[in-house]
PDB file of C-alpha atoms and ligand atoms in Angstrom:
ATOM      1  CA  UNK A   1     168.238  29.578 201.668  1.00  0.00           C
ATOM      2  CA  UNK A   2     166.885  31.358 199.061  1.00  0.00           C
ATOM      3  CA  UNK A   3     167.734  34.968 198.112  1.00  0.00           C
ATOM      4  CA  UNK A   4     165.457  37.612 199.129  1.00  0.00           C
ATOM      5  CA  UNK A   5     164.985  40.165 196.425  1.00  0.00           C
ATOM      6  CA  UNK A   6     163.928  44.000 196.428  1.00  0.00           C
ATOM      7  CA  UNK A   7     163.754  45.269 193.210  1.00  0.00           C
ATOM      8  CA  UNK A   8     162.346  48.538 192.466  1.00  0.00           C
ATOM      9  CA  UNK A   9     161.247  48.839 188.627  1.00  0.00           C
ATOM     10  CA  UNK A  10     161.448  53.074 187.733  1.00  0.00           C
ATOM     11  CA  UNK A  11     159.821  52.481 184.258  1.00  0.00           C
ATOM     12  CA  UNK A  12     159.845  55.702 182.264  1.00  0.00           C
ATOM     13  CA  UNK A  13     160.678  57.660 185.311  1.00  0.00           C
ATOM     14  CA  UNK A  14     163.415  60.359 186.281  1.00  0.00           C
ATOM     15  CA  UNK A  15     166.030  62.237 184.163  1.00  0.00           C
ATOM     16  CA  UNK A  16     169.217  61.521 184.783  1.00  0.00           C
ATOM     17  CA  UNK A  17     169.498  64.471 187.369  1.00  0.00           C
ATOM     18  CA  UNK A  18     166.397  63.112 188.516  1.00  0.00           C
ATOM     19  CA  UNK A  19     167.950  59.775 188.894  1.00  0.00           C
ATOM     20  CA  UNK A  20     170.732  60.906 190.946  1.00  0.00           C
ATOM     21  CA  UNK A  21     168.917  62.677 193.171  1.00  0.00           C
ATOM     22  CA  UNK A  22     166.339  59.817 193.892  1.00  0.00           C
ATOM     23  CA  UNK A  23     169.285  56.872 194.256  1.00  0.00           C
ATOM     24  CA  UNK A  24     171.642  59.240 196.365  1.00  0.00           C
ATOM     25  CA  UNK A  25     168.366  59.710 198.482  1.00  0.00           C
ATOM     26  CA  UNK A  26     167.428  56.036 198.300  1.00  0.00           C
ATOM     27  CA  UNK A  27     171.080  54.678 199.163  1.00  0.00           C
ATOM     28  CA  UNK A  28     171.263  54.597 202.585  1.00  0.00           C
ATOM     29  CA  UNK A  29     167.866  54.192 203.401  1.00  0.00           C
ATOM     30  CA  UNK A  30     167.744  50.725 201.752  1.00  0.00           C
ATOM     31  CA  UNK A  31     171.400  49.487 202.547  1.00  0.00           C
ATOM     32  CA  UNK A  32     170.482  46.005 203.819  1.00  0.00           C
ATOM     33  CA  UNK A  33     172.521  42.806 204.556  1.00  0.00           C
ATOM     34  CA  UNK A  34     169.477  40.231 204.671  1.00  0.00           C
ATOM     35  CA  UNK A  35     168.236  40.978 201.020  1.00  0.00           C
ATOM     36  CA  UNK A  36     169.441  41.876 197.329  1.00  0.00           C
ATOM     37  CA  UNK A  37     168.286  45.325 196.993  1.00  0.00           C
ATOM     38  CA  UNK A  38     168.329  46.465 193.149  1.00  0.00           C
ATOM     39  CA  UNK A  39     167.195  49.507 191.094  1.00  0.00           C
ATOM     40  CA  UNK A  40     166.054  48.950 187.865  1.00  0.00           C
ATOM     41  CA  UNK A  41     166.426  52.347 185.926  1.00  0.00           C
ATOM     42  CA  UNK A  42     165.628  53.971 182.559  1.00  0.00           C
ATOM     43  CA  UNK A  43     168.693  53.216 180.083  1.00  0.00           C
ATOM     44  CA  UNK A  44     169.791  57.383 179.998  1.00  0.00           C
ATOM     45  CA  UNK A  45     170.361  56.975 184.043  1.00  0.00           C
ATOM     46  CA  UNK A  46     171.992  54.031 183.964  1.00  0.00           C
ATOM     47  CA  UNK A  47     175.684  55.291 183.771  1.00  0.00           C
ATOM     48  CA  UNK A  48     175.231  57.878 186.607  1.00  0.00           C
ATOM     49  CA  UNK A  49     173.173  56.268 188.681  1.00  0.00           C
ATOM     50  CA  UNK A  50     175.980  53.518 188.673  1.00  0.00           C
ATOM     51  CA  UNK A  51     177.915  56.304 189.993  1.00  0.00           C
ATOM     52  CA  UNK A  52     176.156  56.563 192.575  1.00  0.00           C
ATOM     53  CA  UNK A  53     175.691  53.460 194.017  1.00  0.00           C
ATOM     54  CA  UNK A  54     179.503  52.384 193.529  1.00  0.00           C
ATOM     55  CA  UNK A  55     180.809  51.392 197.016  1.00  0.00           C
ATOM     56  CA  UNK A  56     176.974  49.634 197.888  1.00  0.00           C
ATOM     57  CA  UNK A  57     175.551  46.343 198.013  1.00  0.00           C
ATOM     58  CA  UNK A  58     172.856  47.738 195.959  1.00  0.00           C
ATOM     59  CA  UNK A  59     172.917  46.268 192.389  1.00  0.00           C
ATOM     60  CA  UNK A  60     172.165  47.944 188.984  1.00  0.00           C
ATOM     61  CA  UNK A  61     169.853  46.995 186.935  1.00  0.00           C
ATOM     62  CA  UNK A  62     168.281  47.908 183.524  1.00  0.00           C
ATOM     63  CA  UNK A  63     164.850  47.302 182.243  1.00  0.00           C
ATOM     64  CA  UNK A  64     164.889  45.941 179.137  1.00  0.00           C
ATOM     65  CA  UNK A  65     167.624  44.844 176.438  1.00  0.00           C
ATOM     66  CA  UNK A  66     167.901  43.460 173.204  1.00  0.00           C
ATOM     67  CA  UNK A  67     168.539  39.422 172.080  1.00  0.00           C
ATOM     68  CA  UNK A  68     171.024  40.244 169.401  1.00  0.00           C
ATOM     69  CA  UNK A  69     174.659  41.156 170.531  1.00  0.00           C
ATOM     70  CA  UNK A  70     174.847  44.128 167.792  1.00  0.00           C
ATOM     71  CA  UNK A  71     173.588  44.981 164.466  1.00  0.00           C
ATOM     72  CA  UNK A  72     170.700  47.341 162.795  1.00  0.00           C
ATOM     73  CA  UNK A  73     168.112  47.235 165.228  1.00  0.00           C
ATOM     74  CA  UNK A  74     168.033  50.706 165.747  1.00  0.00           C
ATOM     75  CA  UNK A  75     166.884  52.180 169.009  1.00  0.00           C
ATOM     76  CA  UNK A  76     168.105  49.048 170.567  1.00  0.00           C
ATOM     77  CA  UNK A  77     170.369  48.261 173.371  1.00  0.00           C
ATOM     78  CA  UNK A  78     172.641  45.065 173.866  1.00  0.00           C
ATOM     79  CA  UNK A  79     173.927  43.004 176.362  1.00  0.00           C
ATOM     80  CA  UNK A  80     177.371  43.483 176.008  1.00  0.00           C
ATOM     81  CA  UNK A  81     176.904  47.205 175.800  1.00  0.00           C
ATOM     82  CA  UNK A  82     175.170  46.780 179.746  1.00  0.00           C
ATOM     83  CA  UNK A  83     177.519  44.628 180.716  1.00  0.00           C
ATOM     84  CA  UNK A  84     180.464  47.167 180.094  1.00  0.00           C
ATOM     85  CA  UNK A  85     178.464  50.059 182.199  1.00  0.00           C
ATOM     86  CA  UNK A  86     178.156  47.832 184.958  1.00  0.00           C
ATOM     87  CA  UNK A  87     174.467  46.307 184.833  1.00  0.00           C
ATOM     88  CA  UNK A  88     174.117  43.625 186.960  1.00  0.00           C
ATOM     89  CA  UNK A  89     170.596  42.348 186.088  1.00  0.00           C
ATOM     90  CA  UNK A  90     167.771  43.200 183.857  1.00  0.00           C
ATOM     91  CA  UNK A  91     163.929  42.827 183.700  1.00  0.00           C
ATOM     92  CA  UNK A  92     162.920  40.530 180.789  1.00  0.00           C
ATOM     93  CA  UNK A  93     158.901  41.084 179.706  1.00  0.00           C
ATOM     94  CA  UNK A  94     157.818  43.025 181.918  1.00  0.00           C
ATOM     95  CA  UNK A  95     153.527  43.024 180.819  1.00  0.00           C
ATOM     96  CA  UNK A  96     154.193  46.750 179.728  1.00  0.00           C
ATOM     97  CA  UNK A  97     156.546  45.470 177.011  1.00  0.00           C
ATOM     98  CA  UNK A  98     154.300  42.602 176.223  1.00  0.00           C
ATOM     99  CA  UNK A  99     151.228  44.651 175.952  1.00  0.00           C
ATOM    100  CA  UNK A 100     153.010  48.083 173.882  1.00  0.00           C
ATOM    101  CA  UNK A 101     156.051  46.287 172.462  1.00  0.00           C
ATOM    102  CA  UNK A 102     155.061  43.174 171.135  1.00  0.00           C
ATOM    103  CA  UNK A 103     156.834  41.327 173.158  1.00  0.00           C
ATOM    104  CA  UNK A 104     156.368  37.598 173.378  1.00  0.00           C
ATOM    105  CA  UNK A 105     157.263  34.382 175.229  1.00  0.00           C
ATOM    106  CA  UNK A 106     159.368  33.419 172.476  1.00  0.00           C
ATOM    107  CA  UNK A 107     161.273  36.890 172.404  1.00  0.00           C
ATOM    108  CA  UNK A 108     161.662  36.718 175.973  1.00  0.00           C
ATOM    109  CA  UNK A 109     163.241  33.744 175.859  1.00  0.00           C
ATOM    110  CA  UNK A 110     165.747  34.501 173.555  1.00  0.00           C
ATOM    111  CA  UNK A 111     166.578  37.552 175.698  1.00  0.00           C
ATOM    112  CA  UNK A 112     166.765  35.369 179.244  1.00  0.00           C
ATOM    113  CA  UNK A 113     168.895  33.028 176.974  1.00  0.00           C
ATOM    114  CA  UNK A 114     171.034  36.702 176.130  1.00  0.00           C
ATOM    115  CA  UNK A 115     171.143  38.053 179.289  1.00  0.00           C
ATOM    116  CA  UNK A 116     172.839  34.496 181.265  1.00  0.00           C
ATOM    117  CA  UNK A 117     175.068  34.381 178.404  1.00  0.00           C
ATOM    118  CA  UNK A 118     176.550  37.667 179.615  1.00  0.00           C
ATOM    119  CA  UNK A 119     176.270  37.155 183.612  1.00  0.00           C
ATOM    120  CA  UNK A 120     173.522  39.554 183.935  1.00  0.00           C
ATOM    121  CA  UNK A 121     170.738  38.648 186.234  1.00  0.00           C
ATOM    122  CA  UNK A 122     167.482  38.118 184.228  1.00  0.00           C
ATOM    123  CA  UNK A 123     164.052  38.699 186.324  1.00  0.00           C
ATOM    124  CA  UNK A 124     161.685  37.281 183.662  1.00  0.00           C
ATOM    125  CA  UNK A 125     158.093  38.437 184.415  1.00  0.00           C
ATOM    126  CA  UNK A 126     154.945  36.811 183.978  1.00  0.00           C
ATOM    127  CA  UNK A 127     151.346  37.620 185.046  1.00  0.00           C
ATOM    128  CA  UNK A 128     147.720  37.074 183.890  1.00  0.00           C
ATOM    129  CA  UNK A 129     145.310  39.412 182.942  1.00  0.00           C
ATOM    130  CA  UNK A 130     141.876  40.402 184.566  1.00  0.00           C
ATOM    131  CA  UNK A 131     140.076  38.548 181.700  1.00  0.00           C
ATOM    132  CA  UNK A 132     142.527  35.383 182.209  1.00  0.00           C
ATOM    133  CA  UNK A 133     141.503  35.335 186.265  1.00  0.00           C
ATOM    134  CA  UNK A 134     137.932  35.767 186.064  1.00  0.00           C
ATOM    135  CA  UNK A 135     138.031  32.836 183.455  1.00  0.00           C
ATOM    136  CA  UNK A 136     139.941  30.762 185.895  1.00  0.00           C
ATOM    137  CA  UNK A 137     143.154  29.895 183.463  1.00  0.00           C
ATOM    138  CA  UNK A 138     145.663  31.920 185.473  1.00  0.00           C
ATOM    139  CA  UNK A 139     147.879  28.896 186.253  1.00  0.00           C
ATOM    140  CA  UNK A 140     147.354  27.539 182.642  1.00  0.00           C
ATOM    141  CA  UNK A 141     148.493  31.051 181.647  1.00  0.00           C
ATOM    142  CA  UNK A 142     151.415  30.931 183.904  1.00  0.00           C
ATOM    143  CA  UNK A 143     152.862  27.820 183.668  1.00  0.00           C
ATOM    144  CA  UNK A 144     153.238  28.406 179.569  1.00  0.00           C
ATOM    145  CA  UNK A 145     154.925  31.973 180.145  1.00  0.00           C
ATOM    146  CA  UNK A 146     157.611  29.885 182.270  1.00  0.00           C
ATOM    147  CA  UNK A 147     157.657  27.177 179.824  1.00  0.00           C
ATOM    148  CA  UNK A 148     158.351  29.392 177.099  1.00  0.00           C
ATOM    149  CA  UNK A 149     160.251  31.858 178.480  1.00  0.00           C
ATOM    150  CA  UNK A 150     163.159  29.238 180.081  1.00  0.00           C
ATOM    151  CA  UNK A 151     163.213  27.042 177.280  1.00  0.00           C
ATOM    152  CA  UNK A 152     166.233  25.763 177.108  1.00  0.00           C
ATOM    153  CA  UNK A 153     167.524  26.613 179.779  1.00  0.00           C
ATOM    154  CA  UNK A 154     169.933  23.841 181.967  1.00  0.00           C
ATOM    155  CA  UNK A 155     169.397  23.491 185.587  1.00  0.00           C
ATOM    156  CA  UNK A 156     172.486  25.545 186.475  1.00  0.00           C
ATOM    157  CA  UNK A 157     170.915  28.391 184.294  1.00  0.00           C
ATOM    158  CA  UNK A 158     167.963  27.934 185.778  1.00  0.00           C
ATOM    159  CA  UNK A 159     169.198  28.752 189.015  1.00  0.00           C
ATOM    160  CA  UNK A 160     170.408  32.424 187.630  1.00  0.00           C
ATOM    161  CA  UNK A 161     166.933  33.219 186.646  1.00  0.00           C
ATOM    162  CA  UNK A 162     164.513  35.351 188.915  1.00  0.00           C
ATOM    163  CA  UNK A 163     161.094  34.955 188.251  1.00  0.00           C
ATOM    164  CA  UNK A 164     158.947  38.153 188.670  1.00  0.00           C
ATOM    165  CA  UNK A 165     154.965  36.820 189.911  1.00  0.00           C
ATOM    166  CA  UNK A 166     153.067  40.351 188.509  1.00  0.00           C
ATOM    167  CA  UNK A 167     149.139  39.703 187.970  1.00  0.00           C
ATOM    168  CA  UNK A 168     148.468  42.708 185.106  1.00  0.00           C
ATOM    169  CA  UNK A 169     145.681  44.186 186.944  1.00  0.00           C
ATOM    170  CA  UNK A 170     147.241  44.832 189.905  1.00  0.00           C
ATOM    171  CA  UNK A 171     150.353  47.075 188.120  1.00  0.00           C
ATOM    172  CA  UNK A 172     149.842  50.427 189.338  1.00  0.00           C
ATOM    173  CA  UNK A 173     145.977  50.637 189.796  1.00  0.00           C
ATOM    174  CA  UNK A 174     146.453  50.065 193.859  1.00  0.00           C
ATOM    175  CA  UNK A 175     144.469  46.599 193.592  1.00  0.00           C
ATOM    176  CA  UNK A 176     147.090  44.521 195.441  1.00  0.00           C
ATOM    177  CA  UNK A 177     146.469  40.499 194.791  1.00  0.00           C
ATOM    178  CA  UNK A 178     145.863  38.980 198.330  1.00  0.00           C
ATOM    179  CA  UNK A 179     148.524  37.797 200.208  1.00  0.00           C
ATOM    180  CA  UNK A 180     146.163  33.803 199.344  1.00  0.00           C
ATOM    181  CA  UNK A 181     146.358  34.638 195.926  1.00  0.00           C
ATOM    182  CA  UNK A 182     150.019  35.768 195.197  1.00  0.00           C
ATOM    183  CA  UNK A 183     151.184  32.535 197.202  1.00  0.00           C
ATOM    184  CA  UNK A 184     149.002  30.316 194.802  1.00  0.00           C
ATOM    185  CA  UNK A 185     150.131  31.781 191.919  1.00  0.00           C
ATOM    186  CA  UNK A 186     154.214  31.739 193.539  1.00  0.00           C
ATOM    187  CA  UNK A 187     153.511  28.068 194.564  1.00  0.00           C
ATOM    188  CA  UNK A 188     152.151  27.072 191.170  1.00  0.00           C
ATOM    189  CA  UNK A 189     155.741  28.788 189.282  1.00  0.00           C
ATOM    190  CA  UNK A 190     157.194  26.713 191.701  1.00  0.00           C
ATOM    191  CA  UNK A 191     155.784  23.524 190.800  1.00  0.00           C
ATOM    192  CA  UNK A 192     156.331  24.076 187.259  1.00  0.00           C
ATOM    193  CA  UNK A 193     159.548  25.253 187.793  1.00  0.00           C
ATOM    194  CA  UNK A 194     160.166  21.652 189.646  1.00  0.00           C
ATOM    195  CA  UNK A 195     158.426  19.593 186.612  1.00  0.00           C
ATOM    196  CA  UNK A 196     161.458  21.418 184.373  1.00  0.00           C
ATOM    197  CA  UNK A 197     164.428  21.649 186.516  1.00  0.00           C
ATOM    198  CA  UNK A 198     163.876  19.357 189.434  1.00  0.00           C
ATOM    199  CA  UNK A 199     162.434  19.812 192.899  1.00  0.00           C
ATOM    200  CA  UNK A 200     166.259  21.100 194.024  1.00  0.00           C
ATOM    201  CA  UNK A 201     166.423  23.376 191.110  1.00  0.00           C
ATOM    202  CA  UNK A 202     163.243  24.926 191.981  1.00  0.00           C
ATOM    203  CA  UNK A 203     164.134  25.687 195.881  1.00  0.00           C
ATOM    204  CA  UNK A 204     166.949  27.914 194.660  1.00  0.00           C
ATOM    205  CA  UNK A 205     165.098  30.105 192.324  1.00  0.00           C
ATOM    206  CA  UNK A 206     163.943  33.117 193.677  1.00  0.00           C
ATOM    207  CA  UNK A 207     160.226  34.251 193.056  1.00  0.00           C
ATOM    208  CA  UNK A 208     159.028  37.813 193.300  1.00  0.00           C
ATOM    209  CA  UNK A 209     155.616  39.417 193.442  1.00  0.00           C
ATOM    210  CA  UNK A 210     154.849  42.534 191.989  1.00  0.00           C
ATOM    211  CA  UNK A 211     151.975  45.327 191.400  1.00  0.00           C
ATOM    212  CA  UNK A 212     150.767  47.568 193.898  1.00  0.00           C
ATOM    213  CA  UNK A 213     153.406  46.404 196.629  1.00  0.00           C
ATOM    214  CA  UNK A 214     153.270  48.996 199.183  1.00  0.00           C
ATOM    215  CA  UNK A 215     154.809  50.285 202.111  1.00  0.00           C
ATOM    216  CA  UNK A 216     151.853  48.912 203.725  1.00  0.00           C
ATOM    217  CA  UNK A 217     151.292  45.229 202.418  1.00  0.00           C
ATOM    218  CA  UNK A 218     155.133  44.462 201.602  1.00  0.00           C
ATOM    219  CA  UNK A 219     155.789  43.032 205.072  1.00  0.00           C
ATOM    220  CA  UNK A 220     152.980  40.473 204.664  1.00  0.00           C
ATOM    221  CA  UNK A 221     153.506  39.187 201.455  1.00  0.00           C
ATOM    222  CA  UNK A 222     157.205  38.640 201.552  1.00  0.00           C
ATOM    223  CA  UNK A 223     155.738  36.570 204.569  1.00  0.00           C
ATOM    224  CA  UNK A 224     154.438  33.688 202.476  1.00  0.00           C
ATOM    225  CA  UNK A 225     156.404  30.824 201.862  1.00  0.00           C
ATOM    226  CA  UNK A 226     156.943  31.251 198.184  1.00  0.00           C
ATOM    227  CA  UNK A 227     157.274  34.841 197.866  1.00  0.00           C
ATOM    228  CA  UNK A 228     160.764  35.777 198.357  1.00  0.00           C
ATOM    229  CA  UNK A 229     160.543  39.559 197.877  1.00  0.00           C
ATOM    230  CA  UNK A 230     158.989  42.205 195.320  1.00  0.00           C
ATOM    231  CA  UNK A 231     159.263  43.965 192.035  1.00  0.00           C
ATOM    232  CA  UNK A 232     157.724  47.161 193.115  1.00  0.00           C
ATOM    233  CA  UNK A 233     157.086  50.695 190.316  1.00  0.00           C
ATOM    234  CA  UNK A 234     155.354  53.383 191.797  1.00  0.00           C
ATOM    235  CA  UNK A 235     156.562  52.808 195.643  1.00  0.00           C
ATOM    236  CA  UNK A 236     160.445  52.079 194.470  1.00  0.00           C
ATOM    237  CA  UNK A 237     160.178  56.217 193.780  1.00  0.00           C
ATOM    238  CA  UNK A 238     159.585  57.287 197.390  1.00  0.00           C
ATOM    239  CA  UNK A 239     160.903  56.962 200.571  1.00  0.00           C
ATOM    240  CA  UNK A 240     158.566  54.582 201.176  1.00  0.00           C
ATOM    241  CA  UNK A 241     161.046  52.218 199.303  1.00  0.00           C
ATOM    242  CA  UNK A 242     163.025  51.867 202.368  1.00  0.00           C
ATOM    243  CA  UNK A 243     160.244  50.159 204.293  1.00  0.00           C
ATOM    244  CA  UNK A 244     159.454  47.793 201.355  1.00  0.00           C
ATOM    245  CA  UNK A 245     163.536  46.515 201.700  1.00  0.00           C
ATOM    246  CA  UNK A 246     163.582  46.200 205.643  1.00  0.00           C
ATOM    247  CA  UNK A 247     160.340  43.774 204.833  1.00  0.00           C
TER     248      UNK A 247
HETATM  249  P1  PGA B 301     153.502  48.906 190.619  1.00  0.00           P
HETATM  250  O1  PGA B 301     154.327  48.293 189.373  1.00  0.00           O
HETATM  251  O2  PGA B 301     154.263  48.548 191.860  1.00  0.00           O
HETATM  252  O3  PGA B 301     153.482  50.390 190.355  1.00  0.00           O
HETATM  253  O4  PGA B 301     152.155  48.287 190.591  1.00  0.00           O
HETATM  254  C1  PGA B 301     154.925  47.052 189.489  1.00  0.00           C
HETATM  255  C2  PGA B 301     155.610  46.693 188.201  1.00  0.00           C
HETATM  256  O5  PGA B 301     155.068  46.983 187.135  1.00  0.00           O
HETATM  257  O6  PGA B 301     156.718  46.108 188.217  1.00  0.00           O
END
């Protein structure tokens, strides 16, 4: 059985007081044995939101770190300095860093390779753009960002990676893919995840969608045989975060 993941992505989002006040709020709502609940929060909240959710099932997670353990990169943040907070897991190239922060396959790679190396949970993210779908090379485009971003990577590593399904123009604009189209997309990361690891490999891996999940559309996605549960922005800041978890 695979894992079924909620993780709820704040993005430049909340204070630190703000922070509190949304987790403490959040915390019982969302306590749930039948999936991984996680909050992915700004760096500045990190330490008292971990606070908050000592005691829980609910993991912390962070949404961005550096490849390098130390050194002059300023403005950065390492692995071992998440580790020793008590970060769980972190979200590797996300489109928002790709698009304003040059990210690339290759840098994301080398921070997936970073973040196993220190037991953190990696959800690498991938996604096409509008432009890529309407020409039809969404799989093409998909299948390289997993190539390239688990280079490297041994099956047992493999396994420790979640893999983050978020089409770029349906983050935040309220356009939801279909339920057809996320599977097709989820199915294809499997396949490709099965060509590099093996078809047993590839059955363990959990496989997220994300942008525009919803109170309303969470329970039918997580439905489809590939999708094992969401990375979800603007509804992991509301209540309606609980309902996305119980789906
Ligand atoms: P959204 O964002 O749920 O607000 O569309 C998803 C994401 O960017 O992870």
């Amino acid at each position: 059985m695979r894992k079924k993941i909620v993780a709820g992505n704040w993005k430049m989002n909340k204070t630190p007081k703000e922070a509190v006040a949304l987790a403490e709020m959040l915390k019982p709502k969302v306590a749930t044995d039948n999936s991984q609940v996680i909050f992915c929060v700004p760096y500045v909240d990190l330490i008292p939101v971990a606070e908050v959710l000592k005691g829980t099932n609910i993991l912390l997670g962070a949404e961005n770190l550096h490849f390098e353990d130390k050194g002059a990169y300023t403005g950065e943040i390492s692995a071992p300095m998440l580790k020793e907070i008590g970060v769980k897991c972190v979200v590797i190239g996300h489109s928002e860093r790709r698009e304003y922060f040059a990210e690339t396959d290759e840098t994301v790679n080398k921070k997936v390779v970073k973040a196993l190396e220190y037991g953190l949970l990696p959800i690498m993210c991938c996604g096409e753009s509008l432009a890529e779908r309407e020409d039809g090379i969404t799989i093409e485009k998909i299948r390289i960002q997993i190539k390239k971003g688990m280079k490297g990577l041994s099956k047992d590593d493999a396994k420790k990676v979640v893999v983050a399904y978020e089409p770029i123009w349906a983050i935040g604009t309220g356009r939801v893919a279909t339920t057809e189209q996320a599977q097709e997309v989820c199915h294809a990361i499997r396949v490709v995840l099965g060509e590099l690891f093996g078809e047993d490999t590839a059955q363990e891996i959990s496989i997220l969608y994300g942008g525009s999940v919803s109170a309303a559309n969470a329970a039918e996605l997580f439905k489809m045989e590939d999708i094992d549960g969401g990375l979800v922005g603007g509804a992991s800041l509301k209540e309606d975060f609980e309902v996305i978890a119980k789906a």
